[in-house]
GROMACS .gro file of N, CA, C and O in nm:
model
  384
    1MET      N    1   2.336  -1.469  -0.334
    1MET     CA    2   2.432  -1.365  -0.357
    1MET      C    3   2.372  -1.233  -0.312
    1MET      O    4   2.329  -1.152  -0.393
    2ALA      N    5   2.360  -1.216  -0.185
    2ALA     CA    6   2.301  -1.093  -0.131
    2ALA      C    7   2.395  -0.977  -0.157
    2ALA      O    8   2.515  -0.986  -0.136
    3ASP      N    9   2.340  -0.870  -0.205
    3ASP     CA   10   2.417  -0.750  -0.233
    3ASP      C   11   2.406  -0.656  -0.115
    3ASP      O   12   2.304  -0.649  -0.049
    4THR      N   13   2.512  -0.582  -0.090
    4THR     CA   14   2.506  -0.484   0.016
    4THR      C   15   2.459  -0.351  -0.041
    4THR      O   16   2.490  -0.317  -0.155
    5ARG      N   17   2.383  -0.281   0.039
    5ARG     CA   18   2.331  -0.151  -0.002
    5ARG      C   19   2.449  -0.060  -0.037
    5ARG      O   20   2.551  -0.062   0.028
    6ASP      N   21   2.435   0.020  -0.140
    6ASP     CA   22   2.538   0.112  -0.187
    6ASP      C   23   2.658   0.042  -0.251
    6ASP      O   24   2.759   0.106  -0.276
    7SER      N   25   2.651  -0.087  -0.275
    7SER     CA   26   2.760  -0.158  -0.341
    7SER      C   27   2.762  -0.121  -0.489
    7SER      O   28   2.659  -0.093  -0.550
    8ASP      N   29   2.881  -0.123  -0.547
    8ASP     CA   30   2.893  -0.100  -0.691
    8ASP      C   31   2.866  -0.227  -0.771
    8ASP      O   32   2.859  -0.223  -0.893
    9MET      N   33   2.851  -0.340  -0.701
    9MET     CA   34   2.825  -0.467  -0.767
    9MET      C   35   2.687  -0.519  -0.726
    9MET      O   36   2.654  -0.521  -0.608
   10ILE      N   37   2.610  -0.559  -0.824
   10ILE     CA   38   2.477  -0.615  -0.803
   10ILE      C   39   2.474  -0.749  -0.875
   10ILE      O   40   2.495  -0.755  -0.996
   11ALA      N   41   2.448  -0.856  -0.800
   11ALA     CA   42   2.441  -0.991  -0.858
   11ALA      C   43   2.565  -1.019  -0.944
   11ALA      O   44   2.556  -1.077  -1.051
   12GLY      N   45   2.681  -0.974  -0.895
   12GLY     CA   46   2.807  -1.000  -0.963
   12GLY      C   47   2.839  -0.909  -1.080
   12GLY      O   48   2.938  -0.930  -1.150
   13GLU      N   49   2.757  -0.809  -1.105
   13GLU     CA   50   2.777  -0.718  -1.218
   13GLU      C   51   2.783  -0.573  -1.170
   13GLU      O   52   2.731  -0.540  -1.065
   14SER      N   53   2.842  -0.490  -1.250
   14SER     CA   54   2.855  -0.347  -1.219
   14SER      C   55   2.719  -0.280  -1.215
   14SER      O   56   2.638  -0.295  -1.309
   15ARG      N   57   2.693  -0.205  -1.108
   15ARG     CA   58   2.568  -0.130  -1.097
   15ARG      C   59   2.550  -0.038  -1.219
   15ARG      O   60   2.441  -0.028  -1.275
   16GLY      N   61   2.657   0.027  -1.261
   16GLY     CA   62   2.649   0.117  -1.376
   16GLY      C   63   2.606   0.046  -1.503
   16GLY      O   64   2.524   0.097  -1.579
   17ASP      N   65   2.662  -0.074  -1.527
   17ASP     CA   66   2.624  -0.152  -1.646
   17ASP      C   67   2.476  -0.190  -1.640
   17ASP      O   68   2.406  -0.187  -1.741
   18LEU      N   69   2.431  -0.228  -1.520
   18LEU     CA   70   2.292  -0.269  -1.506
   18LEU      C   71   2.197  -0.151  -1.518
   18LEU      O   72   2.090  -0.163  -1.580
   19LEU      N   73   2.235  -0.037  -1.461
   19LEU     CA   74   2.152   0.084  -1.478
   19LEU      C   75   2.141   0.121  -1.624
   19LEU      O   76   2.034   0.158  -1.673
   20HIS      N   77   2.252   0.112  -1.696
   20HIS     CA   78   2.251   0.142  -1.840
   20HIS      C   79   2.157   0.046  -1.913
   20HIS      O   80   2.077   0.088  -1.997
   21ALA      N   81   2.165  -0.082  -1.879
   21ALA     CA   82   2.077  -0.180  -1.945
   21ALA      C   83   1.931  -0.150  -1.918
   21ALA      O   84   1.846  -0.164  -2.007
   22LEU      N   85   1.899  -0.106  -1.796
   22LEU     CA   86   1.760  -0.077  -1.763
   22LEU      C   87   1.704   0.041  -1.843
   22LEU      O   88   1.581   0.052  -1.856
   23THR      N   89   1.789   0.125  -1.899
   23THR     CA   90   1.738   0.235  -1.982
   23THR      C   91   1.675   0.184  -2.111
   23THR      O   92   1.602   0.258  -2.177
   24PHE      N   93   1.702   0.058  -2.146
   24PHE     CA   94   1.645  -0.002  -2.266
   24PHE      C   95   1.519  -0.084  -2.236
   24PHE      O   96   1.465  -0.149  -2.324
   25VAL      N   97   1.474  -0.080  -2.112
   25VAL     CA   98   1.358  -0.159  -2.068
   25VAL      C   99   1.242  -0.064  -2.041
   25VAL      O  100   1.259   0.042  -1.983
   26SER      N  101   1.124  -0.103  -2.086
   26SER     CA  102   1.004  -0.023  -2.059
   26SER      C  103   0.892  -0.117  -2.016
   26SER      O  104   0.900  -0.238  -2.033
   27THR      N  105   0.789  -0.059  -1.957
   27THR     CA  106   0.672  -0.137  -1.916
   27THR      C  107   0.547  -0.074  -1.974
   27THR      O  108   0.544   0.046  -2.006
   28GLU      N  109   0.446  -0.155  -1.988
   28GLU     CA  110   0.314  -0.106  -2.030
   28GLU      C  111   0.209  -0.184  -1.954
   28GLU      O  112   0.233  -0.297  -1.911
   29SER      N  113   0.096  -0.123  -1.935
   29SER     CA  114  -0.015  -0.189  -1.865
   29SER      C  115  -0.081  -0.291  -1.956
   29SER      O  116  -0.109  -0.262  -2.073
   30GLY      N  117  -0.105  -0.409  -1.901
   30GLY     CA  118  -0.177  -0.511  -1.974
   30GLY      C  119  -0.326  -0.492  -1.959
   30GLY      O  120  -0.373  -0.415  -1.875
   31PRO      N  121  -0.406  -0.562  -2.039
   31PRO     CA  122  -0.551  -0.545  -2.035
   31PRO      C  123  -0.614  -0.590  -1.904
   31PRO      O  124  -0.722  -0.543  -1.867
   32ASP      N  125  -0.546  -0.677  -1.830
   32ASP     CA  126  -0.601  -0.728  -1.704
   32ASP      C  127  -0.542  -0.658  -1.582
   32ASP      O  128  -0.556  -0.706  -1.470
   33GLY      N  129  -0.474  -0.546  -1.604
   33GLY     CA  130  -0.413  -0.473  -1.492
   33GLY      C  131  -0.270  -0.516  -1.462
   33GLY      O  132  -0.207  -0.459  -1.373
   34SER      N  133  -0.221  -0.614  -1.534
   34SER     CA  134  -0.083  -0.657  -1.515
   34SER      C  135   0.011  -0.563  -1.590
   34SER      O  136  -0.033  -0.471  -1.659
   35TYR      N  137   0.140  -0.586  -1.575
   35TYR     CA  138   0.239  -0.507  -1.649
   35TYR      C  139   0.314  -0.596  -1.745
   35TYR      O  140   0.344  -0.712  -1.714
   36ILE      N  141   0.344  -0.544  -1.860
   36ILE     CA  142   0.423  -0.613  -1.962
   36ILE      C  143   0.557  -0.543  -1.968
   36ILE      O  144   0.564  -0.421  -1.982
   37VAL      N  145   0.664  -0.621  -1.954
   37VAL     CA  146   0.799  -0.566  -1.958
   37VAL      C  147   0.856  -0.590  -2.096
   37VAL      O  148   0.854  -0.702  -2.147
   38ASN      N  149   0.904  -0.482  -2.157
   38ASN     CA  150   0.964  -0.489  -2.290
   38ASN      C  151   1.108  -0.442  -2.281
   38ASN      O  152   1.137  -0.343  -2.214
   39GLY      N  153   1.196  -0.511  -2.348
   39GLY     CA  154   1.335  -0.469  -2.350
   39GLY      C  155   1.402  -0.511  -2.480
   39GLY      O  156   1.385  -0.624  -2.525
   40ASP      N  157   1.473  -0.418  -2.539
   40ASP     CA  158   1.549  -0.447  -2.661
   40ASP      C  159   1.691  -0.398  -2.635
   40ASP      O  160   1.729  -0.289  -2.677
   41LEU      N  161   1.768  -0.480  -2.563
   41LEU     CA  162   1.902  -0.443  -2.524
   41LEU      C  163   1.999  -0.466  -2.638
   41LEU      O  164   1.999  -0.573  -2.699
   42PRO      N  165   2.085  -0.367  -2.666
   42PRO     CA  166   2.188  -0.387  -2.768
   42PRO      C  167   2.283  -0.501  -2.725
   42PRO      O  168   2.300  -0.525  -2.605
   43PRO      N  169   2.344  -0.568  -2.819
   43PRO     CA  170   2.430  -0.682  -2.787
   43PRO      C  171   2.541  -0.650  -2.687
   43PRO      O  172   2.575  -0.734  -2.604
   44GLU      N  173   2.595  -0.531  -2.691
   44GLU     CA  174   2.704  -0.496  -2.600
   44GLU      C  175   2.654  -0.465  -2.459
   44GLU      O  176   2.732  -0.460  -2.364
   45VAL      N  177   2.524  -0.447  -2.442
   45VAL     CA  178   2.466  -0.414  -2.312
   45VAL      C  179   2.404  -0.536  -2.245
   45VAL      O  180   2.400  -0.546  -2.123
   46ALA      N  181   2.359  -0.631  -2.324
   46ALA     CA  182   2.280  -0.744  -2.274
   46ALA      C  183   2.354  -0.841  -2.181
   46ALA      O  184   2.295  -0.884  -2.081
   47PRO      N  185   2.479  -0.883  -2.208
   47PRO     CA  186   2.539  -0.989  -2.127
   47PRO      C  187   2.541  -0.966  -1.976
   47PRO      O  188   2.499  -1.056  -1.901
   48PRO      N  189   2.584  -0.849  -1.924
   48PRO     CA  190   2.581  -0.832  -1.779
   48PRO      C  191   2.439  -0.840  -1.721
   48PRO      O  192   2.419  -0.896  -1.613
   49PHE      N  193   2.343  -0.787  -1.795
   49PHE     CA  194   2.203  -0.789  -1.752
   49PHE      C  195   2.152  -0.933  -1.744
   49PHE      O  196   2.091  -0.973  -1.644
   50ILE      N  197   2.179  -1.010  -1.847
   50ILE     CA  198   2.134  -1.150  -1.850
   50ILE      C  199   2.200  -1.230  -1.739
   50ILE      O  200   2.134  -1.308  -1.669
   51ARG      N  201   2.331  -1.210  -1.719
   51ARG     CA  202   2.401  -1.284  -1.612
   51ARG      C  203   2.343  -1.250  -1.475
   51ARG      O  204   2.322  -1.338  -1.392
   52ALA      N  205   2.316  -1.122  -1.450
   52ALA     CA  206   2.260  -1.081  -1.321
   52ALA      C  207   2.122  -1.141  -1.299
   52ALA      O  208   2.093  -1.192  -1.191
   53ILE      N  209   2.037  -1.138  -1.402
   53ILE     CA  210   1.904  -1.199  -1.392
   53ILE      C  211   1.917  -1.348  -1.360
   53ILE      O  212   1.847  -1.401  -1.272
   54MET      N  213   2.008  -1.416  -1.429
   54MET     CA  214   2.025  -1.560  -1.406
   54MET      C  215   2.074  -1.588  -1.265
   54MET      O  216   2.028  -1.685  -1.202
   55ARG      N  217   2.164  -1.506  -1.213
   55ARG     CA  218   2.212  -1.528  -1.076
   55ARG      C  219   2.100  -1.508  -0.973
   55ARG      O  220   2.091  -1.584  -0.877
   56ILE      N  221   2.019  -1.407  -0.995
   56ILE     CA  222   1.908  -1.383  -0.902
   56ILE      C  223   1.804  -1.494  -0.915
   56ILE      O  224   1.749  -1.540  -0.815
   57GLU      N  225   1.780  -1.539  -1.038
   57GLU     CA  226   1.690  -1.654  -1.055
   57GLU      C  227   1.741  -1.776  -0.979
   57GLU      O  228   1.662  -1.849  -0.917
   58ALA      N  229   1.872  -1.796  -0.980
   58ALA     CA  230   1.931  -1.909  -0.908
   58ALA      C  231   1.908  -1.894  -0.757
   58ALA      O  232   1.876  -1.992  -0.689
   59GLU      N  233   1.922  -1.772  -0.705
   59GLU     CA  234   1.893  -1.747  -0.564
   59GLU      C  235   1.749  -1.784  -0.532
   59GLU      O  236   1.720  -1.850  -0.432
   60LEU      N  237   1.658  -1.739  -0.618
   60LEU     CA  238   1.515  -1.766  -0.596
   60LEU      C  239   1.485  -1.915  -0.608
   60LEU      O  240   1.402  -1.968  -0.533
   61LEU      N  241   1.550  -1.982  -0.701
   61LEU     CA  242   1.529  -2.126  -0.718
   61LEU      C  243   1.572  -2.202  -0.592
   61LEU      O  244   1.502  -2.292  -0.545
   62LEU      N  245   1.686  -2.164  -0.536
   62LEU     CA  246   1.732  -2.228  -0.411
   62LEU      C  247   1.633  -2.202  -0.298
   62LEU      O  248   1.602  -2.293  -0.220
   63HIS      N  249   1.583  -2.081  -0.291
   63HIS     CA  250   1.482  -2.049  -0.189
   63HIS      C  251   1.356  -2.132  -0.212
   63HIS      O  252   1.300  -2.188  -0.118
   64ASP      N  253   1.312  -2.138  -0.337
   64ASP     CA  254   1.191  -2.214  -0.369
   64ASP      C  255   1.207  -2.362  -0.336
   64ASP      O  256   1.112  -2.428  -0.292
   65ALA      N  257   1.328  -2.416  -0.358
   65ALA     CA  258   1.352  -2.558  -0.331
   65ALA      C  259   1.325  -2.590  -0.184
   65ALA      O  260   1.276  -2.700  -0.153
   66GLU      N  261   1.353  -2.497  -0.097
   66GLU     CA  262   1.329  -2.519   0.045
   66GLU      C  263   1.180  -2.514   0.080
   66GLU      O  264   1.141  -2.561   0.186
   67GLN      N  265   1.098  -2.460  -0.010
   67GLN     CA  266   0.955  -2.446   0.017
   67GLN      C  267   0.871  -2.561  -0.039
   67GLN      O  268   0.752  -2.569  -0.012
   68VAL      N  269   0.932  -2.649  -0.117
   68VAL     CA  270   0.857  -2.758  -0.180
   68VAL      C  271   0.816  -2.861  -0.076
   68VAL      O  272   0.897  -2.905   0.005
   69THR      N  273   0.688  -2.897  -0.079
   69THR     CA  274   0.636  -3.002   0.009
   69THR      C  275   0.548  -3.095  -0.075
   69THR      O  276   0.512  -3.062  -0.189
   70VAL      N  277   0.511  -3.207  -0.018
   70VAL     CA  278   0.423  -3.301  -0.088
   70VAL      C  279   0.289  -3.234  -0.118
   70VAL      O  280   0.233  -3.247  -0.227
   71ASP      N  281   0.236  -3.161  -0.021
   71ASP     CA  282   0.105  -3.099  -0.038
   71ASP      C  283   0.107  -2.976  -0.128
   71ASP      O  284   0.011  -2.950  -0.199
   72ARG      N  285   0.213  -2.903  -0.122
   72ARG     CA  286   0.216  -2.773  -0.190
   72ARG      C  287   0.284  -2.774  -0.326
   72ARG      O  288   0.251  -2.695  -0.414
   73GLY      N  289   0.382  -2.858  -0.347
   73GLY     CA  290   0.455  -2.860  -0.473
   73GLY      C  291   0.545  -2.738  -0.487
   73GLY      O  292   0.585  -2.677  -0.388
   74GLU      N  293   0.576  -2.703  -0.610
   74GLU     CA  294   0.666  -2.591  -0.636
   74GLU      C  295   0.591  -2.458  -0.612
   74GLU      O  296   0.480  -2.440  -0.660
   75PRO      N  297   0.653  -2.363  -0.540
   75PRO     CA  298   0.581  -2.241  -0.502
   75PRO      C  299   0.556  -2.142  -0.617
   75PRO      O  300   0.465  -2.062  -0.608
   76ARG      N  301   0.635  -2.148  -0.723
   76ARG     CA  302   0.609  -2.059  -0.836
   76ARG      C  303   0.663  -2.124  -0.964
   76ARG      O  304   0.751  -2.207  -0.961
   77THR      N  305   0.609  -2.080  -1.075
   77THR     CA  306   0.651  -2.134  -1.204
   77THR      C  307   0.783  -2.070  -1.246
   77THR      O  308   0.821  -1.963  -1.194
   78PRO      N  309   0.853  -2.130  -1.343
   78PRO     CA  310   0.974  -2.067  -1.394
   78PRO      C  311   0.949  -1.925  -1.448
   78PRO      O  312   1.031  -1.836  -1.430
   79GLU      N  313   0.834  -1.904  -1.511
   79GLU     CA  314   0.801  -1.771  -1.563
   79GLU      C  315   0.783  -1.670  -1.450
   79GLU      O  316   0.826  -1.556  -1.459
   80GLU      N  317   0.716  -1.715  -1.343
   80GLU     CA  318   0.698  -1.627  -1.226
   80GLU      C  319   0.833  -1.596  -1.162
   80GLU      O  320   0.859  -1.483  -1.122
   81ARG      N  321   0.920  -1.697  -1.156
   81ARG     CA  322   1.052  -1.678  -1.097
   81ARG      C  323   1.134  -1.579  -1.179
   81ARG      O  324   1.203  -1.493  -1.127
   82ARG      N  325   1.126  -1.588  -1.312
   82ARG     CA  326   1.199  -1.495  -1.400
   82ARG      C  327   1.147  -1.353  -1.378
   82ARG      O  328   1.225  -1.257  -1.369
   83ALA      N  329   1.016  -1.336  -1.371
   83ALA     CA  330   0.958  -1.203  -1.346
   83ALA      C  331   1.001  -1.150  -1.210
   83ALA      O  332   1.037  -1.032  -1.196
   84ASP      N  333   1.001  -1.235  -1.109
   84ASP     CA  334   1.044  -1.194  -0.976
   84ASP      C  335   1.192  -1.157  -0.975
   84ASP      O  336   1.233  -1.063  -0.906
   85ALA      N  337   1.273  -1.229  -1.053
   85ALA     CA  338   1.416  -1.198  -1.062
   85ALA      C  339   1.437  -1.061  -1.127
   85ALA      O  340   1.523  -0.983  -1.083
   86PHE      N  341   1.359  -1.032  -1.230
   86PHE     CA  342   1.371  -0.900  -1.294
   86PHE      C  343   1.337  -0.790  -1.194
   86PHE      O  344   1.410  -0.691  -1.182
   87LEU      N  345   1.228  -0.807  -1.123
   87LEU     CA  346   1.187  -0.705  -1.025
   87LEU      C  347   1.292  -0.691  -0.914
   87LEU      O  348   1.329  -0.580  -0.876
   88ALA      N  349   1.344  -0.803  -0.865
   88ALA     CA  350   1.447  -0.798  -0.762
   88ALA      C  351   1.571  -0.725  -0.813
   88ALA      O  352   1.631  -0.644  -0.740
   89LEU      N  353   1.609  -0.751  -0.937
   89LEU     CA  354   1.724  -0.683  -0.995
   89LEU      C  355   1.700  -0.533  -1.003
   89LEU      O  356   1.785  -0.452  -0.960
   90ALA      N  357   1.585  -0.493  -1.054
   90ALA     CA  358   1.554  -0.350  -1.066
   90ALA      C  359   1.557  -0.283  -0.928
   90ALA      O  360   1.609  -0.172  -0.913
   91LEU      N  361   1.503  -0.350  -0.827
   91LEU     CA  362   1.502  -0.293  -0.693
   91LEU      C  363   1.644  -0.283  -0.635
   91LEU      O  364   1.680  -0.183  -0.574
   92ARG      N  365   1.724  -0.386  -0.656
   92ARG     CA  366   1.861  -0.384  -0.605
   92ARG      C  367   1.944  -0.275  -0.673
   92ARG      O  368   2.023  -0.207  -0.607
   93VAL      N  369   1.928  -0.261  -0.803
   93VAL     CA  370   2.008  -0.163  -0.878
   93VAL      C  371   1.974  -0.021  -0.833
   93VAL      O  372   2.063   0.064  -0.824
   94THR      N  373   1.849   0.003  -0.803
   94THR     CA  374   1.808   0.140  -0.768
   94THR      C  375   1.811   0.165  -0.617
   94THR      O  376   1.780   0.275  -0.574
   95ASP      N  377   1.848   0.066  -0.538
   95ASP     CA  378   1.852   0.079  -0.392
   95ASP      C  379   1.986   0.138  -0.349
   95ASP      O  380   2.084   0.067  -0.333
   96THR      N  381   1.989   0.270  -0.334
   96THR     CA  382   2.114   0.336  -0.292
   96THR      C  383   2.089   0.420  -0.169
   96THR      O  384   1.981   0.455  -0.137
   0.00000   0.00000   0.00000
């Protein structure tokens, strides 16, 4: 579900709803230099955000399926895919 630049819809959801949801998300540095993403979305804000993340995860899963080989196996874990979906969503929402 590729989004077009400047579209009001991102992963099937309103850009405005997703931008609002992102105001409830914060990051902090982990001890190993990684980032920890924290979010406490109110119930009325969460559904569009969750649906968009799931749609992007589905895109990534389809892409990953094409990369599976006997020698290599699955290219990323479900946790890695979820993190990548979050980052992709944040980038798409702010790409104007």
